[in-house]
CSV table of C-alpha atoms in Angstrom, one decimal:
chain,number,residue,atom,x,y,z
C,247,MET,CA,19.5,37.8,-19.1
C,248,ASP,CA,17.5,38.4,-16.0
C,249,LEU,CA,14.3,38.4,-18.0
C,250,LEU,CA,15.2,35.1,-19.6
C,251,ARG,CA,15.9,33.5,-16.3
C,252,LEU,CA,12.6,34.7,-14.9
C,253,GLN,CA,10.7,33.3,-17.9
C,254,LEU,CA,12.5,30.0,-17.5
C,255,SER,CA,11.7,29.7,-13.8
C,256,GLU,CA,8.1,30.5,-14.5
C,257,ALA,CA,8.0,27.8,-17.2
C,258,GLY,CA,9.5,25.5,-14.6
C,259,LEU,CA,6.9,26.3,-12.1
C,260,SER,CA,4.0,25.7,-14.5
C,261,GLU,CA,5.5,22.5,-15.7
C,262,GLN,CA,5.7,21.4,-12.1
C,263,LYS,CA,2.0,22.2,-11.5
C,264,LEU,CA,0.9,19.7,-14.1
C,265,ILE,CA,2.4,16.9,-12.0
C,266,PRO,CA,0.2,16.3,-8.9
C,267,PRO,CA,2.0,16.1,-5.6
C,268,PRO,CA,2.7,12.7,-3.9
C,269,LEU,CA,0.0,11.8,-1.4
C,270,TRP,CA,1.4,8.6,0.1
C,271,LEU,CA,4.8,8.2,1.6
C,272,LEU,CA,5.9,4.6,2.3
C,273,ALA,CA,8.9,4.5,4.5
C,274,GLU,CA,10.5,1.1,4.3
C,275,ILE,CA,12.7,1.9,7.2
C,276,THR,CA,14.6,-1.5,7.3
C,277,TYR,CA,14.9,-4.6,5.3
C,278,LYS,CA,15.6,-6.6,8.5
C,279,CYS,CA,12.8,-9.0,9.3
C,280,PRO,CA,12.3,-11.8,11.8
C,281,LEU,CA,10.0,-13.5,9.4
C,282,HIS,CA,11.0,-15.4,6.2
C,283,CYS,CA,7.8,-15.3,4.1
C,284,VAL,CA,7.8,-17.0,0.8
C,285,PHE,CA,5.7,-14.3,-0.9
C,286,CYS,CA,7.5,-11.2,0.3
C,287,TYR,CA,7.8,-8.5,-2.4
C,288,ASN,CA,11.1,-7.2,-1.1
C,289,PRO,CA,14.0,-7.3,-3.6
C,290,LEU,CA,15.7,-10.7,-3.8
C,291,ASN,CA,19.1,-9.2,-3.1
C,292,TYR,CA,18.0,-7.0,-0.1
C,293,ALA,CA,20.7,-8.5,2.1
C,294,GLU,CA,23.4,-7.1,-0.1
C,295,ASN,CA,22.7,-3.6,1.0
C,296,ARG,CA,23.0,-3.0,4.7
C,297,ASN,CA,23.0,0.8,4.6
C,298,GLU,CA,20.1,2.2,6.5
C,299,LEU,CA,19.1,5.9,6.8
C,300,SER,CA,19.7,7.4,10.2
C,301,THR,CA,17.0,8.8,12.4
C,302,ALA,CA,17.9,12.3,11.4
C,303,GLN,CA,17.8,11.4,7.7
C,304,TRP,CA,14.3,9.8,8.0
C,305,ILE,CA,13.0,12.8,9.9
C,306,ASP,CA,14.3,15.0,7.0
C,307,VAL,CA,12.5,12.7,4.5
C,308,LEU,CA,9.2,13.0,6.5
C,309,GLN,CA,9.5,16.8,6.6
C,310,GLN,CA,10.2,17.1,2.9
C,311,ALA,CA,7.4,14.7,1.9
C,312,ARG,CA,4.8,16.5,4.1
C,313,LYS,CA,5.9,19.8,2.6
C,314,LEU,CA,5.3,18.4,-0.9
C,315,GLY,CA,1.8,17.4,0.1
C,316,ALA,CA,1.9,13.8,1.3
C,317,ALA,CA,-0.7,13.1,3.9
C,318,GLN,CA,-0.5,9.3,4.4
C,319,LEU,CA,2.6,7.9,5.9
C,320,GLY,CA,3.2,4.1,6.2
C,321,PHE,CA,6.0,2.6,8.2
C,322,SER,CA,7.0,-0.7,6.6
C,323,GLY,CA,10.0,-2.8,5.7
C,324,GLY,CA,11.1,-5.5,6.5
C,325,GLU,CA,9.7,-5.3,9.9
C,326,PRO,CA,9.7,-1.7,11.1
C,327,LEU,CA,9.6,-2.7,14.7
C,328,VAL,CA,13.2,-3.9,14.3
C,329,ARG,CA,14.3,-0.2,14.5
C,330,ASP,CA,14.2,1.2,18.0
C,331,ASP,CA,13.7,4.8,16.7
C,332,LEU,CA,10.4,3.8,15.2
C,333,GLU,CA,8.5,5.6,18.0
C,334,GLU,CA,10.5,8.8,17.4
C,335,LEU,CA,9.6,8.7,13.7
C,336,ILE,CA,6.0,8.1,14.5
C,337,GLY,CA,6.0,11.1,16.8
C,338,GLU,CA,7.5,13.3,14.1
C,339,GLY,CA,5.1,12.0,11.5
C,340,HIS,CA,2.1,12.8,13.7
C,341,ARG,CA,3.5,16.2,14.6
C,342,LEU,CA,3.8,17.0,10.9
C,343,GLY,CA,0.1,16.2,10.3
C,344,PHE,CA,0.5,12.8,8.6
C,345,TYR,CA,-2.0,10.0,9.1
C,346,THR,CA,0.4,7.4,10.4
C,347,ASN,CA,0.1,3.7,9.6
C,348,LEU,CA,2.3,0.9,11.0
C,349,ILE,CA,2.4,-2.1,8.7
C,350,THR,CA,3.7,-4.9,10.8
C,351,SER,CA,4.1,-8.7,11.4
C,352,GLY,CA,3.6,-7.8,15.1
C,353,ILE,CA,6.9,-9.3,16.1
C,354,GLY,CA,8.5,-7.0,18.6
C,355,LEU,CA,5.3,-5.1,19.5
C,356,THR,CA,5.3,-5.1,23.3
C,357,GLU,CA,2.8,-3.4,25.5
C,358,THR,CA,5.4,-0.7,26.4
C,359,ARG,CA,5.9,0.1,22.8
C,360,ILE,CA,2.3,0.2,21.7
C,361,ALA,CA,1.4,2.4,24.7
C,362,ARG,CA,4.2,4.8,23.7
C,363,MET,CA,3.1,4.8,20.1
C,364,LYS,CA,-0.5,5.6,21.1
C,365,GLU,CA,0.8,8.5,23.2
C,366,LEU,CA,2.9,9.7,20.2
C,367,GLY,CA,-0.1,9.7,17.9
C,368,LEU,CA,0.1,6.5,15.8
C,369,ASP,CA,-3.2,6.4,14.0
C,370,HIS,CA,-3.4,2.8,12.8
C,371,ILE,CA,-1.9,-0.6,12.8
C,372,GLN,CA,-2.1,-3.2,10.0
C,373,LEU,CA,-1.2,-6.6,11.3
C,374,SER,CA,-0.3,-9.5,9.1
C,375,PHE,CA,-1.1,-13.2,9.6
C,376,GLN,CA,-0.1,-15.9,7.3
C,377,ASP,CA,-3.0,-18.2,8.1
C,378,SER,CA,-5.7,-19.1,10.5
C,379,THR,CA,-3.8,-22.1,11.7
C,380,LYS,CA,-0.6,-22.1,13.8
C,381,GLU,CA,0.9,-24.8,11.6
C,382,MET,CA,0.5,-23.0,8.3
C,383,ASN,CA,1.3,-19.6,9.7
C,384,ASP,CA,4.5,-20.8,11.2
C,385,PHE,CA,5.4,-22.9,8.1
C,386,LEU,CA,4.9,-20.0,5.6
C,387,SER,CA,6.8,-17.5,7.6
C,388,SER,CA,9.4,-20.1,8.7
C,389,THR,CA,9.0,-19.0,12.3
C,390,LYS,CA,7.0,-19.9,15.4
C,391,THR,CA,5.0,-16.7,15.6
C,392,PHE,CA,1.3,-17.6,15.5
C,393,GLU,CA,0.7,-17.3,19.2
C,394,LEU,CA,2.8,-14.1,19.5
C,395,LYS,CA,0.8,-12.5,16.7
C,396,SER,CA,-2.5,-13.5,18.5
C,397,ARG,CA,-1.3,-11.7,21.6
C,398,VAL,CA,-0.4,-8.6,19.5
C,399,ALA,CA,-3.9,-8.7,18.0
C,400,LYS,CA,-5.3,-8.4,21.5
C,401,LEU,CA,-3.0,-5.6,22.4
C,402,ILE,CA,-4.1,-3.6,19.3
C,403,LYS,CA,-7.7,-3.9,20.4
C,404,GLN,CA,-6.8,-3.1,24.0
C,405,TYR,CA,-5.3,0.1,22.9
C,406,ASP,CA,-8.4,1.0,20.9
C,407,TYR,CA,-6.9,0.9,17.5
C,408,PRO,CA,-8.9,0.4,14.3
C,409,MET,CA,-7.5,-2.9,13.1
C,410,VAL,CA,-6.7,-4.0,9.6
C,411,LEU,CA,-5.8,-7.6,9.4
C,412,ASN,CA,-3.9,-8.6,6.3
C,413,VAL,CA,-3.6,-12.2,5.1
C,414,VAL,CA,-1.8,-13.0,1.9
C,415,LEU,CA,-3.5,-15.8,0.0
C,416,HIS,CA,-2.2,-18.5,-2.2
C,417,ARG,CA,-2.6,-22.2,-2.9
C,418,TYR,CA,-1.8,-23.3,0.6
C,419,ASN,CA,-4.4,-21.2,2.5
C,420,LEU,CA,-7.1,-20.2,0.0
C,421,ASP,CA,-9.2,-23.2,1.2
C,422,HIS,CA,-9.0,-21.8,4.8
C,423,VAL,CA,-10.5,-18.5,3.9
C,424,GLY,CA,-13.7,-19.2,5.9
C,425,ARG,CA,-11.6,-19.9,9.0
C,426,ILE,CA,-9.5,-16.9,8.4
C,427,ILE,CA,-12.6,-14.7,8.3
C,428,GLU,CA,-13.9,-16.4,11.5
C,429,MET,CA,-10.5,-15.6,13.2
C,430,ALA,CA,-10.8,-11.9,12.1
C,431,VAL,CA,-14.3,-11.7,13.6
C,432,GLU,CA,-13.1,-13.1,16.9
C,433,MET,CA,-10.3,-10.6,16.9
C,434,GLY,CA,-12.7,-7.7,16.4
C,435,VAL,CA,-11.1,-6.6,13.2
C,436,GLU,CA,-12.6,-3.7,11.3
C,437,TYR,CA,-11.0,-4.3,7.9
C,438,LEU,CA,-9.9,-7.7,6.6
C,439,GLU,CA,-7.6,-7.6,3.6
C,440,LEU,CA,-7.5,-10.9,1.8
C,441,ALA,CA,-4.7,-10.2,-0.6
C,442,ASN,CA,-3.9,-12.8,-3.1
C,443,THR,CA,-0.2,-13.1,-3.7
C,444,GLN,CA,1.3,-10.6,-6.2
C,445,TYR,CA,4.2,-12.1,-7.9
C,446,TYR,CA,7.1,-9.9,-7.2
C,447,GLY,CA,10.4,-10.5,-5.4
C,448,TRP,CA,10.2,-13.7,-3.4
C,449,GLY,CA,6.7,-14.2,-4.5
C,450,MET,CA,7.9,-14.4,-8.1
C,451,VAL,CA,10.6,-16.9,-7.3
C,452,ASN,CA,7.9,-19.1,-5.6
C,453,ARG,CA,5.1,-18.4,-8.1
C,454,ASP,CA,4.8,-21.8,-9.5
C,455,GLN,CA,4.3,-23.4,-6.1
C,456,LEU,CA,2.0,-20.6,-4.8
C,457,ILE,CA,-0.3,-20.0,-7.7
C,458,PRO,CA,-3.8,-21.5,-7.0
C,459,THR,CA,-6.1,-23.2,-9.4
C,460,ARG,CA,-9.0,-21.3,-10.8
C,461,ASP,CA,-11.5,-23.6,-9.0
C,462,GLN,CA,-9.8,-22.9,-5.7
C,463,LEU,CA,-10.0,-19.2,-6.3
C,464,GLU,CA,-13.7,-19.3,-7.2
C,465,ARG,CA,-14.5,-21.4,-4.2
C,466,ALA,CA,-12.7,-18.9,-1.9
C,467,GLU,CA,-14.5,-16.0,-3.5
C,468,ALA,CA,-17.9,-17.6,-3.0
C,469,VAL,CA,-17.0,-18.1,0.7
C,470,VAL,CA,-16.0,-14.5,1.0
C,471,ASN,CA,-19.3,-13.3,-0.6
C,472,GLU,CA,-21.3,-15.5,1.8
C,473,TYR,CA,-19.5,-13.9,4.8
C,474,ARG,CA,-19.9,-10.5,3.4
C,475,ALA,CA,-23.7,-11.0,3.2
C,476,LYS,CA,-23.7,-12.4,6.7
C,477,LEU,CA,-21.4,-9.8,8.4
C,478,GLY,CA,-22.5,-6.7,6.6
C,479,ASN,CA,-20.7,-3.6,7.7
C,480,LYS,CA,-19.3,-5.2,10.8
C,481,VAL,CA,-16.2,-6.4,9.1
C,482,ARG,CA,-15.3,-4.9,5.7
C,483,ILE,CA,-13.6,-7.6,3.6
C,484,LEU,CA,-11.4,-6.6,0.8
C,485,PHE,CA,-10.6,-9.5,-1.5
C,486,VAL,CA,-7.8,-8.7,-3.9
C,487,VAL,CA,-8.1,-11.0,-6.9
C,488,PRO,CA,-4.8,-12.3,-8.3
C,489,ASP,CA,-4.3,-10.4,-11.5
C,490,TYR,CA,-3.0,-13.4,-13.5
C,491,PHE,CA,-6.6,-14.6,-13.5
C,492,GLU,CA,-8.0,-11.4,-14.9
C,493,GLU,CA,-8.5,-9.9,-18.4
C,494,ARG,CA,-7.6,-6.4,-17.5
C,495,PRO,CA,-4.6,-5.2,-15.5
C,496,LYS,CA,-4.7,-3.4,-12.2
C,497,ALA,CA,-4.2,0.3,-12.1
C,498,CYS,CA,-0.8,-0.2,-10.5
C,499,MET,CA,0.1,2.6,-8.1
C,500,ASN,CA,-2.7,4.6,-9.6
C,501,GLY,CA,-0.2,5.5,-12.3
C,502,TRP,CA,3.5,5.8,-12.1
C,503,GLY,CA,4.7,8.9,-10.1
C,504,SER,CA,1.1,9.9,-9.6
C,505,VAL,CA,0.4,9.5,-5.8
C,506,PHE,CA,2.8,7.1,-4.4
C,507,LEU,CA,6.4,7.6,-3.2
C,508,ALA,CA,8.3,4.8,-1.5
C,509,VAL,CA,11.7,5.4,0.2
C,510,ALA,CA,13.6,2.2,0.7
C,511,ALA,CA,15.8,1.4,3.8
C,512,ASP,CA,18.9,2.6,2.0
C,513,GLY,CA,17.3,5.9,0.9
C,514,ALA,CA,16.5,4.9,-2.7
C,515,ALA,CA,13.3,6.7,-3.8
C,516,LEU,CA,10.9,4.4,-5.7
C,517,PRO,CA,7.7,5.0,-7.7
C,518,CYS,CA,6.5,1.6,-6.6
C,519,HIS,CA,7.8,-0.9,-3.9
C,520,ALA,CA,8.9,-3.4,-6.5
C,521,ALA,CA,10.6,-0.9,-8.9
C,522,LYS,CA,14.1,-2.0,-7.9
C,523,SER,CA,13.4,-5.1,-10.1
C,524,LEU,CA,13.4,-2.9,-13.2
C,525,PRO,CA,16.7,-2.7,-15.1
C,526,GLY,CA,18.1,0.4,-16.6
C,527,LEU,CA,16.5,2.8,-14.1
C,528,GLN,CA,18.7,4.7,-11.7
C,529,PHE,CA,16.8,5.4,-8.6
C,530,PRO,CA,17.6,8.7,-7.0
C,531,ASN,CA,18.7,8.6,-3.3
C,532,VAL,CA,17.3,10.9,-0.7
C,533,THR,CA,20.8,11.4,0.7
C,534,GLU,CA,21.8,13.0,-2.6
C,535,GLU,CA,18.8,14.9,-3.8
C,536,THR,CA,15.8,16.7,-2.4
C,537,LEU,CA,12.4,14.9,-2.6
C,538,GLN,CA,11.1,17.8,-4.6
C,539,ASN,CA,13.7,17.2,-7.3
C,540,ILE,CA,13.2,13.4,-7.1
C,541,TRP,CA,9.4,13.6,-7.5
C,542,TYR,CA,9.2,16.3,-10.2
C,543,LYS,CA,12.5,16.1,-12.1
C,544,SER,CA,14.1,12.7,-11.9
C,545,ASP,CA,14.2,10.4,-14.8
C,546,ALA,CA,13.1,7.5,-12.7
C,547,PHE,CA,9.8,9.2,-11.6
C,548,ASN,CA,9.2,10.6,-15.1
C,549,ARG,CA,9.9,7.5,-17.1
C,550,TYR,CA,6.4,6.0,-17.0
C,551,ARG,CA,4.5,9.1,-15.9
C,552,GLY,CA,1.5,10.0,-18.1
C,553,ASP,CA,1.1,8.1,-21.4
C,554,ALA,CA,3.8,9.4,-23.7
C,555,TRP,CA,6.0,6.3,-23.0
C,556,MET,CA,3.2,3.8,-24.0
C,557,LYS,CA,3.5,1.5,-27.0
C,558,GLU,CA,0.6,-0.3,-28.7
C,559,PRO,CA,-1.8,-1.7,-27.7
C,560,CYS,CA,-1.9,0.8,-24.8
C,561,ARG,CA,-1.2,4.0,-26.7
C,562,SER,CA,-4.5,3.9,-28.6
C,563,CYS,CA,-6.5,2.1,-25.9
C,564,SER,CA,-9.6,3.7,-24.6
C,565,GLU,CA,-8.9,2.3,-21.1
C,566,LYS,CA,-5.4,3.8,-20.8
C,567,ASP,CA,-6.5,6.5,-18.4
C,568,LYS,CA,-8.2,3.8,-16.2
C,569,ASP,CA,-5.4,1.3,-15.7
C,570,PHE,CA,-2.4,3.1,-17.0
C,571,GLY,CA,-1.2,0.0,-18.9
C,572,GLY,CA,-1.1,-2.0,-15.7
C,573,CYS,CA,2.1,-2.7,-13.8
C,574,ARG,CA,5.6,-1.9,-15.2
C,575,CYS,CA,7.3,-4.4,-13.0
C,576,GLN,CA,5.0,-7.2,-14.2
C,577,ALA,CA,5.4,-6.2,-17.8
C,578,TYR,CA,9.1,-6.4,-17.4
C,579,ALA,CA,9.1,-9.7,-15.5
C,580,LEU,CA,6.8,-11.4,-18.0
C,581,THR,CA,7.7,-9.8,-21.3
C,582,GLY,CA,11.2,-8.5,-20.9
C,583,ALA,CA,10.2,-4.9,-21.5
C,584,ALA,CA,8.7,-2.6,-18.9
C,585,GLU,CA,7.0,-0.3,-21.5
C,586,ASN,CA,5.0,-3.2,-22.9
C,587,ALA,CA,1.4,-3.6,-21.9
C,588,ASP,CA,1.0,-5.6,-18.7
C,589,PRO,CA,0.4,-9.1,-20.1
C,590,VAL,CA,-2.5,-9.6,-17.7
C,591,CYS,CA,-4.4,-7.5,-20.2
C,592,SER,CA,-6.2,-9.6,-22.9
C,593,LYS,CA,-5.2,-7.0,-25.5
C,594,SER,CA,-1.5,-7.7,-24.8
C,595,PRO,CA,0.2,-9.9,-27.4
C,596,HIS,CA,1.8,-11.7,-24.5
C,597,HIS,CA,-1.5,-12.5,-22.7
C,598,SER,CA,-1.3,-16.1,-23.8
C,599,ASP,CA,1.9,-16.5,-21.7
C,600,VAL,CA,-0.1,-15.6,-18.6
C,601,LYS,CA,-3.0,-17.9,-19.6
C,602,GLN,CA,-0.4,-20.6,-20.0
C,603,ILE,CA,0.9,-20.1,-16.4
C,604,VAL,CA,-2.7,-20.2,-15.0
C,605,MET,CA,-3.5,-23.3,-17.1
C,606,GLN,CA,-0.4,-25.1,-15.9
C,607,ALA,CA,-1.4,-24.4,-12.3
C,608,GLN,CA,-4.7,-26.2,-13.1
C,609,THR,CA,-3.4,-29.2,-15.0
C,610,LYS,CA,0.1,-29.8,-13.9
C,611,PRO,CA,0.8,-27.8,-10.7
C,612,VAL,CA,4.4,-27.6,-9.6
C,613,THR,CA,4.5,-29.0,-6.1
C,614,ALA,CA,6.8,-27.8,-3.3
C,615,GLU,CA,8.2,-31.4,-3.3
C,616,GLU,CA,9.3,-31.0,-6.9
C,617,LYS,CA,10.6,-27.4,-6.4
C,618,PRO,CA,11.1,-26.4,-2.8
C,619,LEU,CA,9.8,-23.1,-1.6
C,620,LEU,CA,12.5,-20.4,-1.3
C,621,PHE,CA,12.3,-18.6,2.1
C,622,ARG,CA,13.2,-15.0,2.4
C,623,THR,CA,16.4,-15.4,4.4
C,624,ASP,CA,19.7,-13.4,4.4
C,625,ALA,CA,21.5,-16.5,3.1
C,626,ASN,CA,19.1,-17.0,0.3
C,627,SER,CA,19.2,-13.3,-0.5
C,628,MET,CA,23.0,-13.4,-0.9
C,629,ARG,CA,22.6,-15.9,-3.7
C,630,TYR,CA,21.0,-13.1,-5.7
C,631,ALA,CA,23.7,-10.5,-4.9
C,632,SER,CA,25.1,-8.8,-7.9
C,633,ILE,CA,28.5,-10.0,-9.0
C,634,PRO,CA,31.2,-8.3,-7.0
C,635,ILE,CA,33.1,-5.7,-9.0
C,636,LYS,CA,36.4,-7.6,-8.4
C,637,GLU,CA,35.2,-10.8,-10.1
C,638,GLU,CA,33.7,-8.8,-13.0
C,639,ARG,CA,37.1,-7.1,-13.6
C,640,ASN,CA,38.9,-10.4,-13.6
C,641,LYS,CA,36.8,-11.5,-16.6
C,642,VAL,CA,38.2,-8.6,-18.6
C,643,PRO,CA,41.4,-9.8,-20.4
Z,124,MET,CA,-34.4,11.9,4.6
Z,125,SER,CA,-32.2,12.2,7.7
Z,126,ASP,CA,-33.5,13.2,11.1
Z,127,LEU,CA,-33.1,17.0,11.7
Z,128,THR,CA,-32.5,16.4,15.4
Z,129,ALA,CA,-29.7,13.9,14.9
Z,130,LYS,CA,-26.3,15.1,15.9
Z,131,PRO,CA,-23.9,13.5,13.4
Z,132,LYS,CA,-20.2,13.2,14.2
Z,133,LEU,CA,-17.2,11.8,12.4
Z,134,ALA,CA,-16.7,8.1,12.9
Z,135,ARG,CA,-13.8,6.9,14.9
Z,136,LEU,CA,-11.9,5.6,12.0
Z,137,PHE,CA,-11.7,8.9,10.2
Z,138,ARG,CA,-9.8,12.1,10.6
Z,139,MET,CA,-10.6,15.2,8.7
Z,140,GLN,CA,-8.0,17.9,7.9
Z,141,TRP,CA,-7.3,20.8,5.5
Z,142,GLU,CA,-4.6,19.9,3.0
Z,143,GLU,CA,-2.9,22.9,1.6
Z,144,ALA,CA,-1.3,21.0,-1.3
Z,145,GLN,CA,-4.7,19.8,-2.5
Z,146,GLY,CA,-6.5,23.0,-1.6
Z,147,ALA,CA,-9.2,20.9,0.0
Z,148,TYR,CA,-10.4,19.1,3.1
Z,149,VAL,CA,-9.6,15.4,3.1
Z,150,LEU,CA,-10.8,12.5,5.1
Z,151,LEU,CA,-8.0,10.2,6.2
Z,152,TYR,CA,-8.5,6.6,7.3
Z,153,PRO,CA,-6.3,3.5,7.5
Z,154,GLU,CA,-4.2,3.6,4.4
Z,155,GLY,CA,-6.7,5.7,2.5
Z,156,MET,CA,-7.8,9.2,1.8
Z,157,VAL,CA,-10.9,10.9,0.3
Z,158,LYS,CA,-10.6,14.4,-1.1
Z,159,LEU,CA,-13.7,16.4,-0.3
Z,160,ASN,CA,-15.3,19.0,-2.5
Z,161,GLN,CA,-16.1,22.4,-0.9
Z,162,SER,CA,-19.6,21.7,0.2
Z,163,ALA,CA,-18.8,18.2,1.5
Z,164,GLY,CA,-16.0,19.8,3.5
Z,165,GLU,CA,-18.1,22.6,4.9
Z,166,ILE,CA,-20.9,20.1,6.0
Z,167,LEU,CA,-18.5,17.5,7.4
Z,168,LYS,CA,-16.5,20.0,9.5
Z,169,ARG,CA,-19.7,21.0,11.2
Z,170,CYS,CA,-20.5,17.3,12.1
Z,171,ASP,CA,-19.1,17.6,15.6
Z,172,GLY,CA,-21.6,15.6,17.6
Z,173,GLU,CA,-22.9,18.8,19.2
Z,174,ARG,CA,-24.9,20.5,16.4
Z,175,ASP,CA,-28.0,18.8,15.1
Z,176,VAL,CA,-28.8,18.7,11.4
Z,177,ALA,CA,-31.1,21.7,11.6
Z,178,ALA,CA,-28.3,23.7,13.2
Z,179,ILE,CA,-25.8,22.6,10.6
Z,180,VAL,CA,-28.2,23.7,7.8
Z,181,ALA,CA,-28.8,27.1,9.4
Z,182,ASP,CA,-25.1,27.6,10.0
Z,183,ILE,CA,-24.2,26.8,6.4
Z,184,GLU,CA,-27.0,29.0,5.0
Z,185,GLN,CA,-25.7,31.8,7.1
Z,186,ALA,CA,-22.0,31.3,6.2
Z,187,PHE,CA,-22.8,31.3,2.4
Z,188,GLY,CA,-25.6,33.8,2.5
Z,189,ALA,CA,-28.0,31.3,0.9
Z,190,THR,CA,-31.3,29.6,1.7
Z,191,GLY,CA,-32.9,26.3,0.9
Z,192,LEU,CA,-29.8,24.2,1.4
Z,193,GLU,CA,-31.5,21.6,3.6
Z,194,PRO,CA,-32.0,19.0,0.8
Z,195,GLU,CA,-28.3,19.3,-0.2
Z,196,VAL,CA,-27.1,19.0,3.4
Z,197,ASN,CA,-29.4,16.1,4.0
Z,198,GLY,CA,-28.4,14.3,0.8
Z,199,PHE,CA,-24.7,14.5,1.8
Z,200,ILE,CA,-25.3,13.4,5.3
Z,201,GLU,CA,-27.1,10.3,4.0
Z,202,ILE,CA,-24.2,9.4,1.7
Z,203,ALA,CA,-21.7,10.1,4.4
Z,204,THR,CA,-23.6,7.8,6.8
Z,205,GLU,CA,-23.8,5.1,4.2
Z,206,ARG,CA,-20.1,5.2,3.7
Z,207,GLY,CA,-19.4,5.0,7.4
Z,208,TRP,CA,-17.8,8.5,7.6
Z,209,ILE,CA,-20.2,9.8,10.2
Z,210,VAL,CA,-22.3,8.1,12.9
């Protein structure tokens, strides 16, 4: 008996060693956000679940993740500054040896708070802007925040932080990309992330109004390249091409359950920030299971790990170790099955659907007048709340 | 060929640390990480802004009981400079 148990535990150990440890912990500490961005990737029904982990629970998550091997820690949300224990969590993250990143809209970042964060060892701040103009920034976020963000950008430099400026791009601001780069240079930004909208969550609902034309995209890319040549290493510009316009999918999350572990505000552990959109997956909660079990043993993290789950054309594809079949959430959203190839790939039998969407944006774009943009607000979110149990029961005869 | 009297040090954006889970030194920077192989780790951890390249070479040769490592050290320092890891 004892011998058998020993052999089993050894087998368990070696099995575990085949799965690499998580390296990135994204702590989405709250879904509350003062902004209402139309391209937010948060779940549509975020407002339905108001449970948030306590400070002690988050500290436990950080300790467990660090022990598993995670070295990068991102605080995100929602807007992480909404929580007044953020400083305490940053301090704990630093003490544990994480490289700590704050991913923020800047709203709520006062001088007192940034000074305290610096003292506690925060390593880096990524600030988002919606546009280079006050009007468009404020329109897209449905707030009056441009000037506030500009003051925060100055604070970040004043406290000697490396600054990453993030601007999400789409039809309404792609033509401003030159001015956005100029703004970044003025701010003294080290990295500029020009991230074309990825269509998840609120971004997906607003996709038809946000998707640019191919011409617009090519013009923007040419402008980016001109600035790259001009600025050299002074500002590193990352231009994330929208994958609908590509022929090969992105290596989403560097593979499911490979390096990335997100913990949502309510404690759900996710292999990708958009994973809650996938049906039929039960996401384990950190309040019920250890991170070790979640990462190595849970069905959710093992479902699309490796390549045994793949169907054709991925299964026999020579590039499957490069892009891992693309994004599961996108495969589900566009083909109805998460195990299908990401239809961004030209080898996918559904690729023509993506081409169709891109084509329509060129020839017959849906305007915001025809179909109003849906802002990420609590009221709009409640429209996507799942049917209350009571109502569902009433349907049963 | 890098200057033997230069005193390289890690750039402000980067932090280097030993990661037990990976059994390697890593370079951490905003939202990213580079896993270093053994020789890269050994060279980089000596880039402290106080030792010059000649001293780094001598130190590594002594630590590993080897000679003639200057080209390897120099080659790595060039790459690391190009990538902005050291200044």
